[in-house]
């Protein structure tokens, strides 16, 4: 059986659509993608693992973030916690579609963002919704050098159907990665309540996204969809997972030190 290769029929109409093969060639092979905020540091606070644990865990991390504001620009993304799990449970019981569930979970991540922004308000830090963080982040950083948003991607009712079940596949970890990559951030740090990725009781110093995805049964402190997205990212080619419950860890990670598990594309 012979393999036939697609052939183009010369037509001026092709130039008016995205079917033109000159347009669909990978752009990164032609010219580099511009980093809009090359010094930006993005840090993700887990909803259940950090924010839900209250003042004993969250306040020390906030103090470290407060001190870090004087450095390179900082964007703090918050995740959804246990309240989102309860809301999703009710939504699933009612038969709501994936898009509606994504809207519900995103609202809880937004609430956590307002909490963190309030704790940093005296430094001029404000919470930015999806529209503001996507289009006005530079001007807000020029005013206070830090901002807070929620990590859920703004898909909302346009969320892709899940491969299994109806839980939204793109959540905080993926949304924060998409945002960091879009702005061309210098680093992306996931703050959790574990030291990193465990391998038989030992914390991995380094790992690749492909290796972690190879074992579907491996417990991971970040979403698998984020690892798949990391493999396609243009600017963020590695992320670090650190334990925010250990004093000084967040400060070291934001300074570029290797204190957790570094996962590369």
C-alpha positions as a Markdown table, in Angstrom:
| # | Residue | x | y | z |
|---|---|---|---|---|
| 1 | Unk | 0.0 | 0.0 | 0.0 |
| 2 | Unk | 1.6 | 3.2 | -1.1 |
| 3 | Unk | 1.5 | 6.3 | 1.1 |
| 4 | Unk | 0.2 | 9.5 | -0.7 |
| 5 | Unk | 1.4 | 12.8 | 0.6 |
| 6 | Unk | -1.0 | 15.8 | 0.6 |
| 7 | Unk | -0.7 | 18.1 | -2.3 |
| 8 | Unk | -1.9 | 21.7 | -2.7 |
| 9 | Unk | -3.9 | 23.0 | -5.5 |
| 10 | Unk | -2.8 | 26.4 | -6.4 |
| 11 | Unk | -5.6 | 28.8 | -5.5 |
| 12 | Unk | -5.8 | 32.4 | -4.4 |
| 13 | Unk | -8.5 | 31.3 | -1.9 |
| 14 | Unk | -5.9 | 29.3 | 0.1 |
| 15 | Unk | -4.1 | 32.5 | 1.0 |
| 16 | Unk | -7.2 | 33.8 | 2.8 |
| 17 | Unk | -7.5 | 30.9 | 5.2 |
| 18 | Unk | -5.4 | 29.1 | 7.8 |
| 19 | Unk | -5.2 | 26.1 | 5.4 |
| 20 | Unk | -2.3 | 27.9 | 3.8 |
| 21 | Unk | 0.7 | 25.7 | 4.6 |
| 22 | Unk | 3.0 | 28.7 | 4.9 |
| 23 | Unk | 0.8 | 29.9 | 7.8 |
| 24 | Unk | 0.5 | 26.6 | 9.7 |
| 25 | Unk | 4.3 | 25.8 | 9.9 |
| 26 | Unk | 5.6 | 25.9 | 13.5 |
| 27 | Unk | 6.4 | 29.6 | 14.2 |
| 28 | Unk | 9.1 | 28.7 | 16.6 |
| 29 | Unk | 11.2 | 27.4 | 13.7 |
| 30 | Unk | 11.1 | 30.8 | 12.0 |
| 31 | Unk | 11.6 | 33.3 | 14.8 |
| 32 | Unk | 11.7 | 33.4 | 18.6 |
| 33 | Unk | 8.6 | 34.1 | 20.7 |
| 34 | Unk | 8.8 | 37.4 | 22.5 |
| 35 | Unk | 9.0 | 37.3 | 26.3 |
| 36 | Unk | 6.8 | 40.2 | 27.5 |
| 37 | Unk | 7.7 | 40.0 | 31.2 |
| 38 | Unk | 11.0 | 38.2 | 31.3 |
| 39 | Unk | 11.7 | 38.9 | 35.0 |
| 40 | Unk | 8.3 | 37.9 | 36.2 |
| 41 | Unk | 8.2 | 35.2 | 39.0 |
| 42 | Unk | 5.0 | 33.3 | 39.3 |
| 43 | Unk | 4.2 | 31.4 | 42.5 |
| 44 | Unk | 1.1 | 29.1 | 42.9 |
| 45 | Unk | -0.4 | 28.6 | 46.4 |
| 46 | Unk | -2.3 | 25.3 | 46.6 |
| 47 | Unk | -5.9 | 25.8 | 47.8 |
| 48 | Unk | -6.3 | 22.7 | 49.9 |
| 49 | Unk | -2.6 | 22.2 | 50.8 |
| 50 | Unk | -1.9 | 25.8 | 51.8 |
| 51 | Unk | -4.8 | 28.3 | 51.9 |
| 52 | Unk | -7.3 | 25.9 | 53.6 |
| 53 | Unk | -4.8 | 25.2 | 56.4 |
| 54 | Unk | -5.4 | 28.7 | 57.8 |
| 55 | Unk | -3.2 | 31.2 | 59.6 |
| 56 | Unk | -0.6 | 28.7 | 60.9 |
| 57 | Unk | 0.5 | 27.8 | 57.4 |
| 58 | Unk | -0.6 | 30.7 | 55.2 |
| 59 | Unk | 0.5 | 33.7 | 57.2 |
| 60 | Unk | 4.3 | 32.7 | 57.4 |
| 61 | Unk | 4.2 | 32.2 | 53.6 |
| 62 | Unk | 2.5 | 35.6 | 53.1 |
| 63 | Unk | 5.4 | 37.1 | 55.1 |
| 64 | Unk | 7.9 | 35.5 | 52.8 |
| 65 | Unk | 6.0 | 36.8 | 49.8 |
| 66 | Unk | 5.8 | 40.3 | 51.4 |
| 67 | Unk | 9.6 | 40.3 | 51.7 |
| 68 | Unk | 10.0 | 39.0 | 48.1 |
| 69 | Unk | 8.0 | 42.0 | 46.7 |
| 70 | Unk | 11.1 | 44.1 | 46.8 |
| 71 | Unk | 12.8 | 41.8 | 44.2 |
| 72 | Unk | 11.7 | 41.0 | 40.7 |
| 73 | Unk | 8.0 | 41.3 | 39.8 |
| 74 | Unk | 5.8 | 38.7 | 41.5 |
| 75 | Unk | 2.5 | 37.2 | 40.5 |
| 76 | Unk | 0.7 | 35.0 | 43.1 |
| 77 | Unk | -1.9 | 32.5 | 41.8 |
| 78 | Unk | -4.3 | 30.8 | 44.2 |
| 79 | Unk | -6.0 | 27.4 | 43.8 |
| 80 | Unk | -9.4 | 26.1 | 44.8 |
| 81 | Unk | -9.6 | 24.2 | 48.1 |
| 82 | Unk | -12.0 | 21.9 | 49.9 |
| 83 | Unk | -15.0 | 24.2 | 49.3 |
| 84 | Unk | -14.7 | 23.7 | 45.6 |
| 85 | Unk | -14.7 | 19.9 | 46.1 |
| 86 | Unk | -18.0 | 20.2 | 48.0 |
| 87 | Unk | -19.4 | 22.5 | 45.3 |
| 88 | Unk | -18.3 | 20.1 | 42.5 |
| 89 | Unk | -19.8 | 17.2 | 44.4 |
| 90 | Unk | -23.2 | 18.9 | 44.5 |
| 91 | Unk | -22.8 | 20.0 | 40.8 |
| 92 | Unk | -22.0 | 16.4 | 39.8 |
| 93 | Unk | -25.0 | 15.2 | 41.7 |
| 94 | Unk | -27.2 | 17.7 | 39.9 |
| 95 | Unk | -25.8 | 16.6 | 36.5 |
| 96 | Unk | -24.2 | 19.9 | 35.6 |
| 97 | Unk | -21.9 | 19.9 | 32.5 |
| 98 | Unk | -18.1 | 20.3 | 32.7 |
| 99 | Unk | -18.2 | 24.0 | 31.7 |
| 100 | Unk | -20.6 | 24.9 | 34.5 |
| 101 | Unk | -18.4 | 22.9 | 37.0 |
| 102 | Unk | -15.4 | 24.9 | 35.8 |
| 103 | Unk | -17.1 | 28.2 | 36.6 |
| 104 | Unk | -18.0 | 27.0 | 40.1 |
| 105 | Unk | -14.5 | 25.8 | 41.0 |
| 106 | Unk | -13.0 | 29.0 | 39.6 |
| 107 | Unk | -15.1 | 31.1 | 41.9 |
| 108 | Unk | -13.6 | 29.3 | 44.9 |
| 109 | Unk | -10.1 | 29.9 | 43.7 |
| 110 | Unk | -11.0 | 33.5 | 43.2 |
| 111 | Unk | -12.1 | 33.7 | 46.9 |
| 112 | Unk | -8.8 | 32.4 | 48.0 |
| 113 | Unk | -7.1 | 35.1 | 45.8 |
| 114 | Unk | -9.0 | 37.8 | 47.5 |
| 115 | Unk | -7.9 | 36.5 | 50.9 |
| 116 | Unk | -4.2 | 36.5 | 49.9 |
| 117 | Unk | -4.5 | 40.0 | 48.3 |
| 118 | Unk | -6.1 | 41.4 | 51.5 |
| 119 | Unk | -3.2 | 40.1 | 53.6 |
| 120 | Unk | -0.8 | 42.0 | 51.2 |
| 121 | Unk | -2.9 | 45.1 | 50.7 |
| 122 | Unk | -0.7 | 47.3 | 52.8 |
| 123 | Unk | 2.0 | 46.8 | 50.1 |
| 124 | Unk | -0.3 | 47.9 | 47.4 |
| 125 | Unk | -1.1 | 44.4 | 46.2 |
| 126 | Unk | -4.5 | 43.9 | 44.6 |
| 127 | Unk | -6.5 | 41.0 | 43.3 |
| 128 | Unk | -6.8 | 40.9 | 39.5 |
| 129 | Unk | -9.5 | 39.0 | 37.7 |
| 130 | Unk | -8.9 | 37.1 | 34.5 |
| 131 | Unk | -9.4 | 40.1 | 32.1 |
| 132 | Unk | -7.1 | 42.3 | 34.2 |
| 133 | Unk | -4.3 | 39.8 | 34.6 |
| 134 | Unk | -4.4 | 39.0 | 30.9 |
| 135 | Unk | -4.3 | 42.5 | 29.7 |
| 136 | Unk | -3.3 | 45.0 | 32.4 |
| 137 | Unk | -0.7 | 43.0 | 34.5 |
| 138 | Unk | 2.3 | 45.2 | 33.5 |
| 139 | Unk | 0.7 | 48.4 | 34.8 |
| 140 | Unk | -0.3 | 46.9 | 38.1 |
| 141 | Unk | 3.2 | 45.5 | 38.6 |
| 142 | Unk | 4.5 | 49.0 | 37.9 |
| 143 | Unk | 2.4 | 50.3 | 40.7 |
| 144 | Unk | 3.2 | 47.6 | 43.4 |
| 145 | Unk | 5.6 | 45.0 | 41.9 |
| 146 | Unk | 3.2 | 42.2 | 42.9 |
| 147 | Unk | -0.3 | 41.1 | 42.1 |
| 148 | Unk | -2.7 | 38.2 | 43.0 |
| 149 | Unk | -4.9 | 36.2 | 40.7 |
| 150 | Unk | -6.6 | 32.9 | 40.7 |
| 151 | Unk | -4.9 | 30.1 | 38.8 |
| 152 | Unk | -8.0 | 28.6 | 37.1 |
| 153 | Unk | -7.8 | 29.2 | 33.3 |
| 154 | Unk | -10.5 | 31.5 | 32.0 |
| 155 | Unk | -12.2 | 28.8 | 29.9 |
| 156 | Unk | -15.3 | 28.8 | 32.1 |
| 157 | Unk | -18.2 | 27.4 | 30.1 |
| 158 | Unk | -15.9 | 26.8 | 27.2 |
| 159 | Unk | -13.9 | 24.2 | 29.2 |
| 160 | Unk | -13.0 | 21.1 | 27.1 |
| 161 | Unk | -14.9 | 17.9 | 28.0 |
| 162 | Unk | -12.9 | 15.6 | 30.3 |
| 163 | Unk | -11.6 | 12.3 | 29.0 |
| 164 | Unk | -13.3 | 10.5 | 31.8 |
| 165 | Unk | -16.1 | 11.9 | 34.0 |
| 166 | Unk | -17.0 | 15.6 | 34.1 |
| 167 | Unk | -14.4 | 17.2 | 36.4 |
| 168 | Unk | -12.7 | 20.1 | 34.5 |
| 169 | Unk | -9.4 | 18.9 | 33.2 |
| 170 | Unk | -7.7 | 22.3 | 33.2 |
| 171 | Unk | -7.4 | 23.6 | 36.8 |
| 172 | Unk | -5.1 | 25.8 | 38.8 |
| 173 | Unk | -1.8 | 24.2 | 38.0 |
| 174 | Unk | -2.4 | 24.3 | 34.3 |
| 175 | Unk | -3.9 | 27.8 | 34.3 |
| 176 | Unk | -1.0 | 29.2 | 36.2 |
| 177 | Unk | 1.4 | 27.6 | 33.7 |
| 178 | Unk | -0.5 | 28.9 | 30.7 |
| 179 | Unk | -0.4 | 32.4 | 32.3 |
| 180 | Unk | 3.3 | 32.2 | 33.1 |
| 181 | Unk | 4.2 | 31.0 | 29.6 |
| 182 | Unk | 2.0 | 33.7 | 27.9 |
| 183 | Unk | 3.8 | 36.5 | 29.8 |
| 184 | Unk | 7.2 | 34.8 | 29.3 |
| 185 | Unk | 7.9 | 34.5 | 33.0 |
| 186 | Unk | 11.3 | 33.7 | 34.4 |
| 187 | Unk | 10.2 | 31.1 | 36.9 |
| 188 | Unk | 7.1 | 29.2 | 38.1 |
| 189 | Unk | 7.0 | 27.7 | 41.6 |
| 190 | Unk | 4.2 | 25.5 | 43.0 |
| 191 | Unk | 3.9 | 25.8 | 46.8 |
| 192 | Unk | 2.5 | 22.7 | 48.4 |
| 193 | Unk | 2.7 | 20.9 | 51.8 |
| 194 | Unk | 5.1 | 18.2 | 50.6 |
| 195 | Unk | 8.8 | 18.5 | 49.8 |
| 196 | Unk | 8.2 | 17.6 | 46.1 |
| 197 | Unk | 7.6 | 14.5 | 44.0 |
| 198 | Unk | 8.1 | 11.3 | 46.0 |
| 199 | Unk | 9.6 | 8.1 | 44.6 |
| 200 | Unk | 9.3 | 5.3 | 47.1 |
| 201 | Unk | 9.6 | 7.7 | 50.1 |
| 202 | Unk | 12.5 | 9.6 | 48.6 |
| 203 | Unk | 12.0 | 13.1 | 47.2 |
| 204 | Unk | 13.2 | 13.4 | 43.6 |
| 205 | Unk | 15.6 | 16.3 | 43.1 |
| 206 | Unk | 14.8 | 16.4 | 39.3 |
| 207 | Unk | 12.4 | 14.8 | 37.0 |
| 208 | Unk | 11.0 | 15.1 | 33.5 |
| 209 | Unk | 7.3 | 15.6 | 32.7 |
| 210 | Unk | 7.5 | 12.5 | 30.5 |
| 211 | Unk | 8.8 | 10.3 | 33.3 |
| 212 | Unk | 6.2 | 11.4 | 35.7 |
| 213 | Unk | 3.4 | 10.9 | 33.2 |
| 214 | Unk | 4.6 | 7.5 | 32.3 |
| 215 | Unk | 3.2 | 5.9 | 35.4 |
| 216 | Unk | -0.5 | 6.7 | 35.7 |
| 217 | Unk | -0.6 | 5.4 | 39.2 |
| 218 | Unk | 2.2 | 7.7 | 40.6 |
| 219 | Unk | 0.8 | 10.2 | 43.1 |
| 220 | Unk | 1.7 | 13.7 | 42.1 |
| 221 | Unk | 1.5 | 17.0 | 43.9 |
| 222 | Unk | 0.5 | 18.9 | 40.7 |
| 223 | Unk | -2.1 | 18.1 | 38.0 |
| 224 | Unk | -1.1 | 15.8 | 35.2 |
| 225 | Unk | -2.6 | 18.2 | 32.7 |
| 226 | Unk | -0.1 | 20.8 | 33.8 |
| 227 | Unk | 2.8 | 18.3 | 33.0 |
| 228 | Unk | 1.3 | 17.7 | 29.6 |
| 229 | Unk | 1.1 | 21.5 | 29.0 |
| 230 | Unk | 4.7 | 21.9 | 30.2 |
| 231 | Unk | 5.9 | 19.7 | 27.4 |
| 232 | Unk | 4.3 | 22.2 | 24.9 |
| 233 | Unk | 5.3 | 25.4 | 26.6 |
| 234 | Unk | 7.5 | 28.0 | 24.8 |
| 235 | Unk | 9.0 | 29.9 | 27.7 |
| 236 | Unk | 8.5 | 28.0 | 30.9 |
| 237 | Unk | 10.5 | 24.9 | 30.3 |
| 238 | Unk | 10.8 | 23.8 | 34.0 |
| 239 | Unk | 8.8 | 24.3 | 37.2 |
| 240 | Unk | 9.7 | 23.7 | 40.9 |
| 241 | Unk | 7.5 | 22.1 | 43.5 |
| 242 | Unk | 8.4 | 23.2 | 47.1 |
| 243 | Unk | 7.1 | 22.7 | 50.6 |
| 244 | Unk | 5.7 | 25.9 | 51.9 |
| 245 | Unk | 5.2 | 24.6 | 55.4 |
| 246 | Unk | 9.0 | 24.7 | 55.8 |
| 247 | Unk | 10.2 | 28.2 | 56.8 |
| 248 | Unk | 12.3 | 29.9 | 54.2 |
| 249 | Unk | 11.6 | 27.5 | 51.4 |
| 250 | Unk | 9.5 | 29.9 | 49.4 |
| 251 | Unk | 12.1 | 32.7 | 49.8 |
| 252 | Unk | 14.8 | 30.4 | 48.6 |
| 253 | Unk | 12.8 | 29.1 | 45.6 |
| 254 | Unk | 11.9 | 32.6 | 44.5 |
| 255 | Unk | 15.6 | 33.5 | 44.7 |
| 256 | Unk | 16.3 | 30.7 | 42.2 |
| 257 | Unk | 17.6 | 28.1 | 44.7 |
| 258 | Unk | 16.9 | 24.4 | 44.1 |
| 259 | Unk | 15.0 | 23.4 | 47.3 |
| 260 | Unk | 12.3 | 21.0 | 46.0 |
| 261 | Unk | 11.6 | 19.0 | 42.9 |
| 262 | Unk | 12.5 | 20.6 | 39.6 |
| 263 | Unk | 10.4 | 19.2 | 36.8 |
| 264 | Unk | 11.6 | 19.9 | 33.3 |
| 265 | Unk | 9.8 | 19.6 | 29.9 |
